[in-house]
Amino acid sequence: MSEAPPTDEGWFVLHDFRTVDWEAWRDAPEREREQAIAEGTTHLRRHEEVADSDEGASAVFSVLGHKADLLVVHFRPTLDDLSRAERAFEQTALASFTGQPMSYVSVTEISGYSTPEYFEDPDAVDEGLKNYMEGKLKPEIPNDEYVSFYPMSKRRGETHNWYDTDFSERAEMMETHAETGKEYAGKIKQVIASSVGFDDYEWGVTLFSDDPTHIKDIVYEMRFDDVSSKYGEFGRFYVGRRFPPADLGAYLEGEAVPTSEHGDAEGHSHGEQTESDESSEEHDHDDGDEGADEDSIRAELSEMDIYGGQPHGEDVYATVLYSEADTDELFDEVEGLRGNFEHYGTHVKTAVYEARNRDRSAVVSIWDTASAAETAAGFLSELPDVVSRAGEESGFGTMGMFYTVKSDYREEFHDTFDTVGEVLSGMDGHQETDLLVNVEDENDMFISSQWDSRENAMAFFRSEDFSEAVEWGRDVLADRPRHVFLA
C-alpha cells in the first residue's frame, strides 16, 4: 500500500451558497423587504464580528452567474459552530426569500508533503514555522475584493491513480505545483481545506485576489503540471465579489456593491479585533484627524520635493521593534521568522538594522496590509530583549527614514549623519535619532528619529540644514529616500 502523508487539521469551513427568489422579492410588501434586510444584515454582521464564537472568521460575497447569488464563508473551530451559523440564517426573514443550491463543508489542513519536519519532530520545530502552520490552520479571510471557490479531487482512474503513486513521486509533484503558486505571491491568497469524508470532493479551494484575471491565470497555469493535468478532477467554479453586510440592502435593490458609502474591503470586520484595529476605530470615530494630519505632513514634504510615502509604495505598512539582544542572535531568530513570512503573498521585506552608536537593533517588517503587519508584530514581539516598538514612545513618535546609499558614498553618508546629528541634538522637541545599518546590506540605512510633537519634527524638515542634506543626497543615494511615519 502507498504511504499516506500525515495531516493536521484546524478550523472547519462552510461555504454557504444562496439564490434569491427575485420574483418573490419584487412582489413582497416594502415592510417585509425592510425586515428581511434588517435581519439579514444583523445576521451577517454578527458573524463577520464572530459574535457567535470565541474565534473564527466570516465574509459575504455576491456571486456572478446563474449558480448562486450570495456566498457566505464561515471559518469556525467546530462543526457545531458551522451548524449553528447555518441554522441561525434560516431563522431570519431574509431566508424565506432564498434557496440553498450548493454548500460545501471542509476543514483546514496541513500535510506532510510540504512540511515533513513539522510531523517528524514537532517539539524541535522553531517558533516561526509553528506560527506559519498556525496561520494555515486558522486562516484569516483576506481583504481582497474577489473570490473564486471550487472543489477538487485527485484522480483514481485505471491509467492515473494518485493513491497508487509512491509518496516520493507525489511529494515531488506537489513541490512543483507549489512553485507555480509561489509565482503569484502578492497576487493570490488561497485557503485549501480537506473535505475527505465531509463532502463530495476531497478538497475545497478558495482563491482571493484584487484582480480576477490573476485567479484565471493561476488556475490556467497550474493545469499544465502533472498534479492537475494527470491527477486533478474539478467540480463547478464559483466567482464573486466581497461586500460588507451593511450593503445587503443595496445589493438586493440592484445597486453596485460595495457601495461608495461603505468603502473598500478594509472596512470589513474579521472576528476578534486586534489592538491595532481598536486603535484605528478610536482614531476614525474620536480623533478623526490623525490620517488627515499624516496626509498634511506628506503634502508639505512633497512641496519640498521630499517623498513622504511609505517604503516600496503607498500601499504597504511597516512595523518596527527595537531589541538590545546580541545582533547575531537576533538575526538568527529573525531569519527563522522571515522564512515563514515569505510563505505569505503580503510579505514585502523583513530585515535587522544595527545601530552605529549604541547597543540597540531595529527589526523592520514591511507588508502589503495593515493587518498582516500587525500580525507580524505579534510574532516579532517574542524576539529576545525587545525593549520597545515604534509608536510606543512618548510625544509625536517615530519618523522612519529609509536610505539606499551608493557604495562609494557609504562612509561619507555616515559622516554627514554625524554632522546632522549635532544639529538635531540642539533642536527643540528632539528626543533621539539613530542611524541603523542593515546587517545584510551595508548600503541600506534606516534612521529612527523621535520627537515631542509634529511641529518639532517638521521644523527640522523645514530647516536649511535638512534642505542641504537633501540636495547632497541626490548624488549619493541609489534610490529616493522614503520617510515613513511609524507612530
Coordinates of C-alpha atoms in Angstrom, one line a residue:
M1 CA 0.0 0.0 0.0
S2 CA 1.3 3.5 -0.8
E3 CA 2.3 5.7 2.1
A4 CA -0.3 8.3 3.2
P5 CA 1.1 11.6 4.2
P6 CA 0.4 12.7 7.8
T7 CA -2.1 15.6 8.3
D8 CA -3.1 18.1 10.9
E9 CA -6.5 19.8 11.0
G10 CA -7.6 23.3 12.1
W11 CA -10.8 25.2 11.7
F12 CA -13.9 23.9 10.0
V13 CA -15.2 25.7 6.9
L14 CA -18.6 26.2 5.4
H15 CA -19.3 27.7 2.0
D16 CA -23.0 28.6 2.2
F17 CA -24.3 29.5 -1.3
R18 CA -27.7 31.1 -1.6
T19 CA -30.0 32.0 -4.5
V20 CA -32.5 34.9 -4.2
D21 CA -36.1 34.4 -5.3
W22 CA -36.2 37.7 -7.2
E23 CA -39.8 37.4 -8.2
A24 CA -40.9 36.9 -4.6
W25 CA -38.6 39.7 -3.6
R26 CA -40.1 42.2 -6.1
D27 CA -43.7 41.2 -5.1
A28 CA -43.1 41.4 -1.4
P29 CA -44.5 44.4 0.6
E30 CA -41.9 47.0 1.4
R31 CA -42.4 46.3 5.1
E32 CA -41.4 42.6 4.6
R33 CA -38.4 43.6 2.5
E34 CA -37.2 46.1 5.1
Q35 CA -37.5 43.4 7.8
A36 CA -35.6 40.9 5.7
I37 CA -32.8 43.4 5.1
A38 CA -32.6 44.3 8.8
E39 CA -32.5 40.7 10.0
G40 CA -30.1 39.6 7.2
T41 CA -27.7 42.5 7.9
T42 CA -27.7 41.8 11.6
H43 CA -27.0 38.1 11.0
L44 CA -24.2 38.8 8.5
R45 CA -22.6 41.5 10.7
R46 CA -22.8 39.4 13.8
H47 CA -21.0 36.5 12.1
E48 CA -18.3 38.8 10.5
E49 CA -17.7 40.1 14.0
V50 CA -17.6 36.4 15.2
A51 CA -20.0 37.2 18.0
D52 CA -21.2 33.6 17.9
S53 CA -17.9 32.0 18.8
D54 CA -14.6 32.6 20.6
E55 CA -12.7 32.7 17.3
G56 CA -13.0 32.3 13.5
A57 CA -13.8 34.5 10.5
S58 CA -16.8 35.1 8.1
A59 CA -17.4 37.1 5.0
V60 CA -20.2 37.6 2.4
F61 CA -19.8 37.8 -1.4
S62 CA -22.1 38.5 -4.3
V63 CA -21.8 35.6 -6.8
L64 CA -21.9 36.1 -10.6
G65 CA -23.9 33.8 -12.9
H66 CA -26.9 31.5 -12.5
K67 CA -25.4 29.1 -10.0
A68 CA -25.9 31.3 -6.9
D69 CA -26.5 34.9 -5.9
L70 CA -24.8 35.1 -2.5
L71 CA -21.9 33.2 -0.8
V72 CA -21.3 33.4 3.0
V73 CA -18.0 31.8 4.1
H74 CA -17.5 30.8 7.7
F75 CA -14.3 29.5 9.4
R76 CA -15.1 28.2 12.9
P77 CA -13.3 25.9 15.5
T78 CA -16.0 23.2 15.4
L79 CA -18.6 21.7 13.0
D80 CA -21.3 22.6 15.6
D81 CA -20.3 26.2 15.2
L82 CA -21.0 25.9 11.5
S83 CA -24.3 24.2 12.0
R84 CA -25.4 27.0 14.3
A85 CA -24.4 29.6 11.8
E86 CA -26.3 27.9 9.0
R87 CA -29.4 27.4 11.1
A88 CA -29.3 30.9 12.5
F89 CA -29.6 32.2 9.0
E90 CA -32.7 30.1 8.4
Q91 CA -34.3 31.9 11.3
T92 CA -34.1 35.3 9.6
A93 CA -36.8 36.9 7.5
L94 CA -34.3 37.0 4.6
A95 CA -34.1 33.2 4.5
S96 CA -37.7 33.0 3.2
F97 CA -36.5 34.8 0.0
T98 CA -33.6 32.4 -0.6
G99 CA -32.7 28.9 -1.5
Q100 CA -29.5 26.9 -1.0
P101 CA -28.4 25.4 -4.3
M102 CA -25.0 24.5 -3.0
S103 CA -23.0 24.2 0.2
Y104 CA -19.6 22.8 0.9
V105 CA -18.1 21.6 4.2
S106 CA -14.4 21.1 4.8
V107 CA -11.6 21.6 7.4
T108 CA -8.3 23.5 7.0
E109 CA -5.4 21.2 6.7
I110 CA -1.6 20.9 6.5
S111 CA 0.1 17.8 5.2
G112 CA 3.5 16.1 5.3
Y113 CA 4.1 16.9 1.6
S114 CA 5.2 20.4 2.3
T115 CA 6.4 20.3 5.9
P116 CA 7.6 16.8 6.9
E117 CA 9.7 18.2 9.8
Y118 CA 6.5 19.5 11.4
F119 CA 5.2 15.9 11.8
E120 CA 8.6 14.2 12.3
D121 CA 9.5 16.1 15.5
P122 CA 7.0 18.8 16.5
D123 CA 9.0 19.8 19.6
A124 CA 12.1 20.6 17.5
V125 CA 10.3 22.9 15.1
D126 CA 11.2 26.5 15.5
E127 CA 8.5 29.0 16.6
G128 CA 8.5 30.7 13.2
L129 CA 7.4 27.5 11.5
K130 CA 4.8 26.8 14.2
N131 CA 3.3 30.2 13.7
Y132 CA 3.2 29.7 10.0
M133 CA 1.4 26.4 10.4
E134 CA -1.0 28.0 12.9
G135 CA -1.8 30.6 10.2
K136 CA -2.6 27.8 7.8
L137 CA -4.8 26.0 10.3
K138 CA -6.6 29.2 11.5
P139 CA -6.6 31.5 8.5
E140 CA -7.9 35.0 8.1
I141 CA -10.2 35.9 5.3
P142 CA -8.2 38.3 3.2
N143 CA -9.5 41.8 2.4
D144 CA -9.1 41.1 -1.4
E145 CA -12.2 42.1 -3.4
Y146 CA -12.7 38.9 -5.5
V147 CA -13.1 35.2 -4.6
S148 CA -13.2 32.0 -6.5
F149 CA -14.2 28.7 -5.0
Y150 CA -14.0 25.2 -6.5
P151 CA -14.0 21.7 -5.1
M152 CA -11.4 19.1 -6.5
S153 CA -10.2 15.6 -6.0
K154 CA -7.2 13.5 -7.0
R155 CA -8.0 11.0 -9.8
R156 CA -8.3 7.3 -9.1
G157 CA -8.6 6.1 -12.7
E158 CA -7.3 3.0 -14.4
T159 CA -4.4 4.8 -16.0
H160 CA -3.6 7.5 -13.5
N161 CA -4.3 6.8 -9.8
W162 CA -2.9 9.4 -7.4
Y163 CA -3.2 7.0 -4.5
D164 CA -1.2 4.2 -6.1
T165 CA 1.7 6.6 -6.7
D166 CA 4.8 6.4 -4.5
F167 CA 5.0 9.0 -1.7
S168 CA 8.3 10.5 -3.0
E169 CA 6.8 11.0 -6.5
R170 CA 3.7 12.6 -5.1
A171 CA 5.8 14.9 -2.9
E172 CA 7.9 15.9 -5.9
M173 CA 4.9 16.7 -8.0
M174 CA 3.4 18.7 -5.1
E175 CA 6.6 20.7 -4.8
T176 CA 6.5 21.6 -8.5
H177 CA 2.8 22.5 -8.1
A178 CA 3.7 24.8 -5.1
E179 CA 6.5 26.5 -7.1
T180 CA 3.9 27.6 -9.7
G181 CA 1.8 29.0 -6.9
K182 CA 4.7 31.0 -5.4
E183 CA 4.9 32.9 -8.7
Y184 CA 1.6 34.5 -7.7
A185 CA 2.7 35.6 -4.2
G186 CA 1.2 39.0 -3.6
K187 CA -1.4 38.5 -6.3
I188 CA -3.3 35.4 -4.9
K189 CA -4.1 34.2 -1.4
Q190 CA -5.5 30.8 -1.0
V191 CA -7.2 28.6 1.6
I192 CA -7.1 24.9 0.8
A193 CA -9.3 22.7 3.1
S194 CA -9.9 19.0 3.2
S195 CA -13.4 17.6 2.6
V196 CA -12.5 13.9 2.6
G197 CA -15.4 12.3 4.4
F198 CA -17.3 15.6 4.6
D199 CA -18.4 16.4 1.1
D200 CA -18.5 15.1 -2.5
Y201 CA -14.9 16.1 -3.4
E202 CA -11.7 15.8 -1.5
W203 CA -10.7 19.4 -1.1
G204 CA -12.3 22.8 -1.3
V205 CA -10.0 25.6 -2.8
T206 CA -10.8 29.2 -2.1
L207 CA -8.7 31.8 -4.0
F208 CA -8.7 35.5 -3.1
S209 CA -7.4 38.4 -5.3
D210 CA -7.9 42.1 -6.0
D211 CA -7.6 41.2 -9.8
P212 CA -9.9 38.4 -11.0
T213 CA -7.6 37.8 -14.0
H214 CA -4.9 36.6 -11.5
I215 CA -7.4 33.9 -10.5
K216 CA -7.8 32.8 -14.1
D217 CA -4.1 32.9 -14.7
I218 CA -3.0 30.7 -11.7
V219 CA -5.7 28.1 -12.4
Y220 CA -4.8 28.0 -16.1
E221 CA -1.0 27.7 -15.5
M222 CA -1.4 25.0 -12.9
R223 CA -3.4 22.9 -15.3
F224 CA -0.2 22.2 -17.1
D225 CA 1.7 20.4 -14.3
D226 CA 1.1 16.7 -13.5
V227 CA -0.8 17.3 -10.3
S228 CA -3.6 18.8 -12.3
S229 CA -3.2 17.5 -15.9
K230 CA -2.9 13.9 -14.9
Y231 CA -4.5 13.7 -11.4
G232 CA -6.8 16.6 -11.0
E233 CA -10.6 16.4 -11.1
F234 CA -12.6 19.6 -10.6
G235 CA -16.1 20.5 -9.6
R236 CA -18.0 23.7 -10.5
F237 CA -16.3 27.0 -10.2
Y238 CA -17.9 30.0 -8.4
V239 CA -16.7 33.6 -8.6
G240 CA -17.9 36.6 -6.6
R241 CA -17.0 39.9 -5.1
R242 CA -16.9 40.8 -1.4
F243 CA -19.2 43.4 0.2
P244 CA -19.9 44.5 3.8
P245 CA -23.1 43.3 5.5
A246 CA -24.3 47.0 5.6
D247 CA -24.6 46.8 1.8
L248 CA -27.1 44.0 1.8
G249 CA -30.0 46.3 1.1
A250 CA -28.1 48.0 -1.8
Y251 CA -27.3 44.5 -3.2
L252 CA -30.9 43.4 -3.1
E253 CA -32.0 46.7 -4.8
G254 CA -29.7 46.0 -7.7
E255 CA -27.1 48.7 -6.8
A256 CA -23.3 48.1 -7.3
V257 CA -21.7 46.8 -4.2
P258 CA -19.5 47.5 -2.3
T259 CA -21.2 50.9 -2.3
S260 CA -19.1 54.1 -2.2
E261 CA -20.7 55.0 1.1
H262 CA -19.1 52.0 2.8
G263 CA -15.8 52.0 1.0
D264 CA -13.5 49.1 0.2
A265 CA -12.6 45.8 1.8
E266 CA -10.5 47.5 4.5
G267 CA -13.9 48.3 6.2
H268 CA -14.7 44.6 6.8
S269 CA -14.6 43.2 10.3
H270 CA -12.7 40.0 10.9
G271 CA -13.6 38.4 14.2
E272 CA -11.6 39.4 17.2
Q273 CA -10.3 42.9 16.9
T274 CA -6.6 43.4 17.2
E275 CA -5.2 46.2 19.3
S276 CA -4.4 48.0 16.1
D277 CA -8.0 47.6 14.9
E278 CA -9.3 49.1 18.1
S279 CA -6.8 52.0 17.8
S280 CA -7.9 52.6 14.2
E281 CA -11.6 52.8 15.3
E282 CA -10.8 55.3 18.0
H283 CA -9.0 57.5 15.5
D284 CA -11.8 57.1 13.0
H285 CA -14.5 58.0 15.4
D286 CA -12.9 60.0 18.1
D287 CA -9.9 61.8 16.7
G288 CA -10.7 61.8 13.1
D289 CA -7.6 63.9 12.4
E290 CA -4.7 61.5 12.5
G291 CA -5.0 60.3 9.0
A292 CA -5.5 63.9 7.8
D293 CA -2.6 65.0 9.9
E294 CA -0.3 62.4 8.2
D295 CA -1.6 63.4 4.8
S296 CA -0.9 67.1 5.5
I297 CA 2.7 66.2 6.6
R298 CA 3.2 64.2 3.4
A299 CA 1.8 67.0 1.3
E300 CA 4.2 69.5 2.9
L301 CA 7.1 67.2 2.4
S302 CA 6.0 66.8 -1.3
E303 CA 6.1 70.6 -1.7
M304 CA 9.7 70.5 -0.6
D305 CA 10.3 67.7 -3.2
I306 CA 10.7 65.1 -0.4
Y307 CA 8.9 61.8 -0.8
G308 CA 6.7 61.3 2.3
G309 CA 5.1 58.0 1.5
Q310 CA 5.6 54.5 2.9
P311 CA 8.5 52.4 1.8
H312 CA 8.1 50.5 -1.5
G313 CA 4.9 52.2 -2.5
E314 CA 1.9 53.9 -0.9
D315 CA 0.0 50.7 -0.1
V316 CA 2.4 48.9 2.3
Y317 CA 2.8 49.0 6.1
A318 CA 5.9 49.0 8.3
T319 CA 6.2 47.7 11.8
V320 CA 9.5 48.3 13.7
L321 CA 10.6 46.8 17.0
Y322 CA 13.8 47.6 18.9
S323 CA 15.9 45.0 20.7
E324 CA 19.0 45.1 22.8
A325 CA 19.9 41.4 22.1
D326 CA 23.2 40.4 20.5
T327 CA 22.8 41.3 16.8
D328 CA 23.9 37.9 15.6
E329 CA 21.5 36.1 17.9
L330 CA 18.7 38.5 16.9
F331 CA 19.4 37.9 13.2
D332 CA 19.2 34.2 13.6
E333 CA 15.8 34.4 15.3
V334 CA 14.5 36.9 12.6
E335 CA 15.8 34.7 9.8
G336 CA 13.7 31.8 11.1
L337 CA 10.6 34.0 11.2
R338 CA 11.3 35.6 7.9
G339 CA 11.5 32.2 6.2
N340 CA 7.9 31.6 7.3
F341 CA 6.8 35.2 6.5
E342 CA 7.9 34.6 2.9
H343 CA 5.2 32.0 2.5
Y344 CA 2.7 34.8 2.6
G345 CA 2.0 36.9 -0.5
T346 CA 1.5 40.0 1.6
H347 CA 5.1 40.0 2.9
V348 CA 7.5 42.6 1.3
K349 CA 10.6 42.6 3.5
T350 CA 11.9 41.8 7.0
A351 CA 15.4 42.9 8.0
V352 CA 17.6 43.6 11.0
Y353 CA 19.2 47.0 11.3
E354 CA 22.1 47.6 13.8
A355 CA 22.6 50.9 15.4
R356 CA 26.1 52.5 14.9
N357 CA 26.4 54.4 18.2
R358 CA 24.6 52.3 20.8
D359 CA 23.7 48.7 21.7
R360 CA 20.3 48.5 20.0
S361 CA 19.0 47.0 16.8
A362 CA 15.8 47.5 14.9
V363 CA 13.7 44.8 13.3
V364 CA 11.8 46.3 10.3
S365 CA 9.0 44.2 8.8
I366 CA 7.1 45.6 5.7
W367 CA 3.8 44.2 4.5
D368 CA 1.1 44.9 1.9
T369 CA -1.7 45.2 4.5
A370 CA -2.0 46.7 7.9
S371 CA -3.5 43.5 9.4
A372 CA -0.5 41.5 8.2
A373 CA 2.0 44.0 9.6
E374 CA 0.1 43.9 12.9
T375 CA 0.1 40.0 13.0
A376 CA 3.8 40.0 12.2
A377 CA 4.4 42.4 15.0
G378 CA 2.9 39.9 17.4
F379 CA 5.4 37.2 16.3
L380 CA 8.3 39.7 16.4
S381 CA 7.4 40.8 19.9
E382 CA 8.6 37.4 21.1
L383 CA 12.1 38.1 19.9
P384 CA 14.8 38.3 22.6
D385 CA 15.3 41.5 24.6
V386 CA 12.7 43.6 22.8
V387 CA 12.6 46.9 24.5
S388 CA 10.0 48.9 22.5
R389 CA 8.0 49.2 19.4
A390 CA 7.9 52.2 17.1
G391 CA 4.8 54.2 18.0
E392 CA 5.1 53.4 21.7
E393 CA 7.3 56.4 22.5
S394 CA 6.0 59.5 24.2
G395 CA 5.3 62.5 22.2
F396 CA 4.8 62.6 18.4
G397 CA 6.6 59.3 17.9
T398 CA 8.9 57.9 15.2
M399 CA 9.9 59.2 11.9
G400 CA 11.4 56.3 10.0
M401 CA 13.7 57.3 7.2
F402 CA 15.0 54.7 4.7
Y403 CA 18.0 55.4 2.5
T404 CA 19.8 53.2 0.0
V405 CA 23.3 54.7 -0.5
K406 CA 25.7 54.2 -3.4
S407 CA 28.5 52.1 -2.0
D408 CA 31.2 54.7 -2.9
Y409 CA 29.5 57.2 -0.6
R410 CA 28.7 55.0 2.4
E411 CA 31.3 56.3 4.8
E412 CA 30.6 59.9 3.7
F413 CA 26.9 59.2 4.5
H414 CA 27.9 58.2 8.0
D415 CA 29.9 61.3 8.4
T416 CA 27.1 63.5 7.2
F417 CA 24.7 61.8 9.6
D418 CA 27.0 62.6 12.5
T419 CA 27.1 66.3 11.4
V420 CA 23.3 66.4 11.1
G421 CA 23.1 64.6 14.5
E422 CA 24.8 67.5 16.1
V423 CA 22.2 69.9 14.7
L424 CA 19.4 67.6 15.9
S425 CA 20.7 67.5 19.4
G426 CA 20.2 71.2 19.8
M427 CA 16.7 71.4 18.3
D428 CA 13.6 71.9 20.4
G429 CA 11.5 68.8 20.9
H430 CA 14.1 66.3 19.7
Q431 CA 14.4 63.2 21.8
E432 CA 16.8 60.9 20.0
T433 CA 17.9 59.9 16.5
D434 CA 19.8 56.7 15.5
L435 CA 21.4 55.6 12.2
L436 CA 21.0 51.8 11.8
V437 CA 22.5 49.7 9.1
N438 CA 21.0 46.6 7.5
V439 CA 23.2 43.7 8.7
E440 CA 22.8 42.0 5.3
D441 CA 23.3 45.1 3.1
E442 CA 25.6 47.8 4.5
N443 CA 24.3 50.3 1.9
D444 CA 20.7 50.0 3.2
M445 CA 20.2 52.6 6.1
F446 CA 17.4 53.2 8.5
I447 CA 17.2 56.4 10.5
S448 CA 14.9 56.3 13.5
S449 CA 14.0 59.7 14.9
Q450 CA 11.8 60.5 17.9
W451 CA 10.2 63.9 18.6
D452 CA 7.9 65.5 21.1
S453 CA 5.5 66.8 18.6
R454 CA 4.6 67.1 14.9
E455 CA 5.7 70.7 14.7
N456 CA 9.1 69.9 16.3
A457 CA 9.7 67.3 13.6
M458 CA 8.5 69.5 10.8
A459 CA 10.7 72.3 12.0
F460 CA 13.7 70.1 11.2
F461 CA 12.4 69.2 7.8
R462 CA 11.9 72.8 7.0
S463 CA 15.4 73.7 8.1
E464 CA 18.2 74.8 5.9
D465 CA 20.4 72.0 7.3
F466 CA 17.9 69.4 6.1
S467 CA 17.4 71.1 2.8
E468 CA 21.2 71.0 2.2
A469 CA 21.3 67.3 3.2
V470 CA 18.6 66.5 0.7
E471 CA 20.4 68.3 -2.1
W472 CA 23.6 66.4 -1.2
G473 CA 21.7 63.2 -1.1
R474 CA 20.5 63.4 -4.7
D475 CA 24.1 62.5 -5.8
V476 CA 24.9 59.8 -3.2
L477 CA 21.7 57.9 -2.9
A478 CA 20.9 54.9 -5.1
D479 CA 17.1 55.4 -4.7
R480 CA 14.9 58.2 -3.5
P481 CA 14.7 58.5 0.3
R482 CA 11.5 57.2 1.9
H483 CA 10.2 59.0 5.0
V484 CA 7.7 56.9 7.0
F485 CA 5.5 57.9 9.9
L486 CA 5.6 54.8 12.1
A487 CA 3.8 56.2 15.1

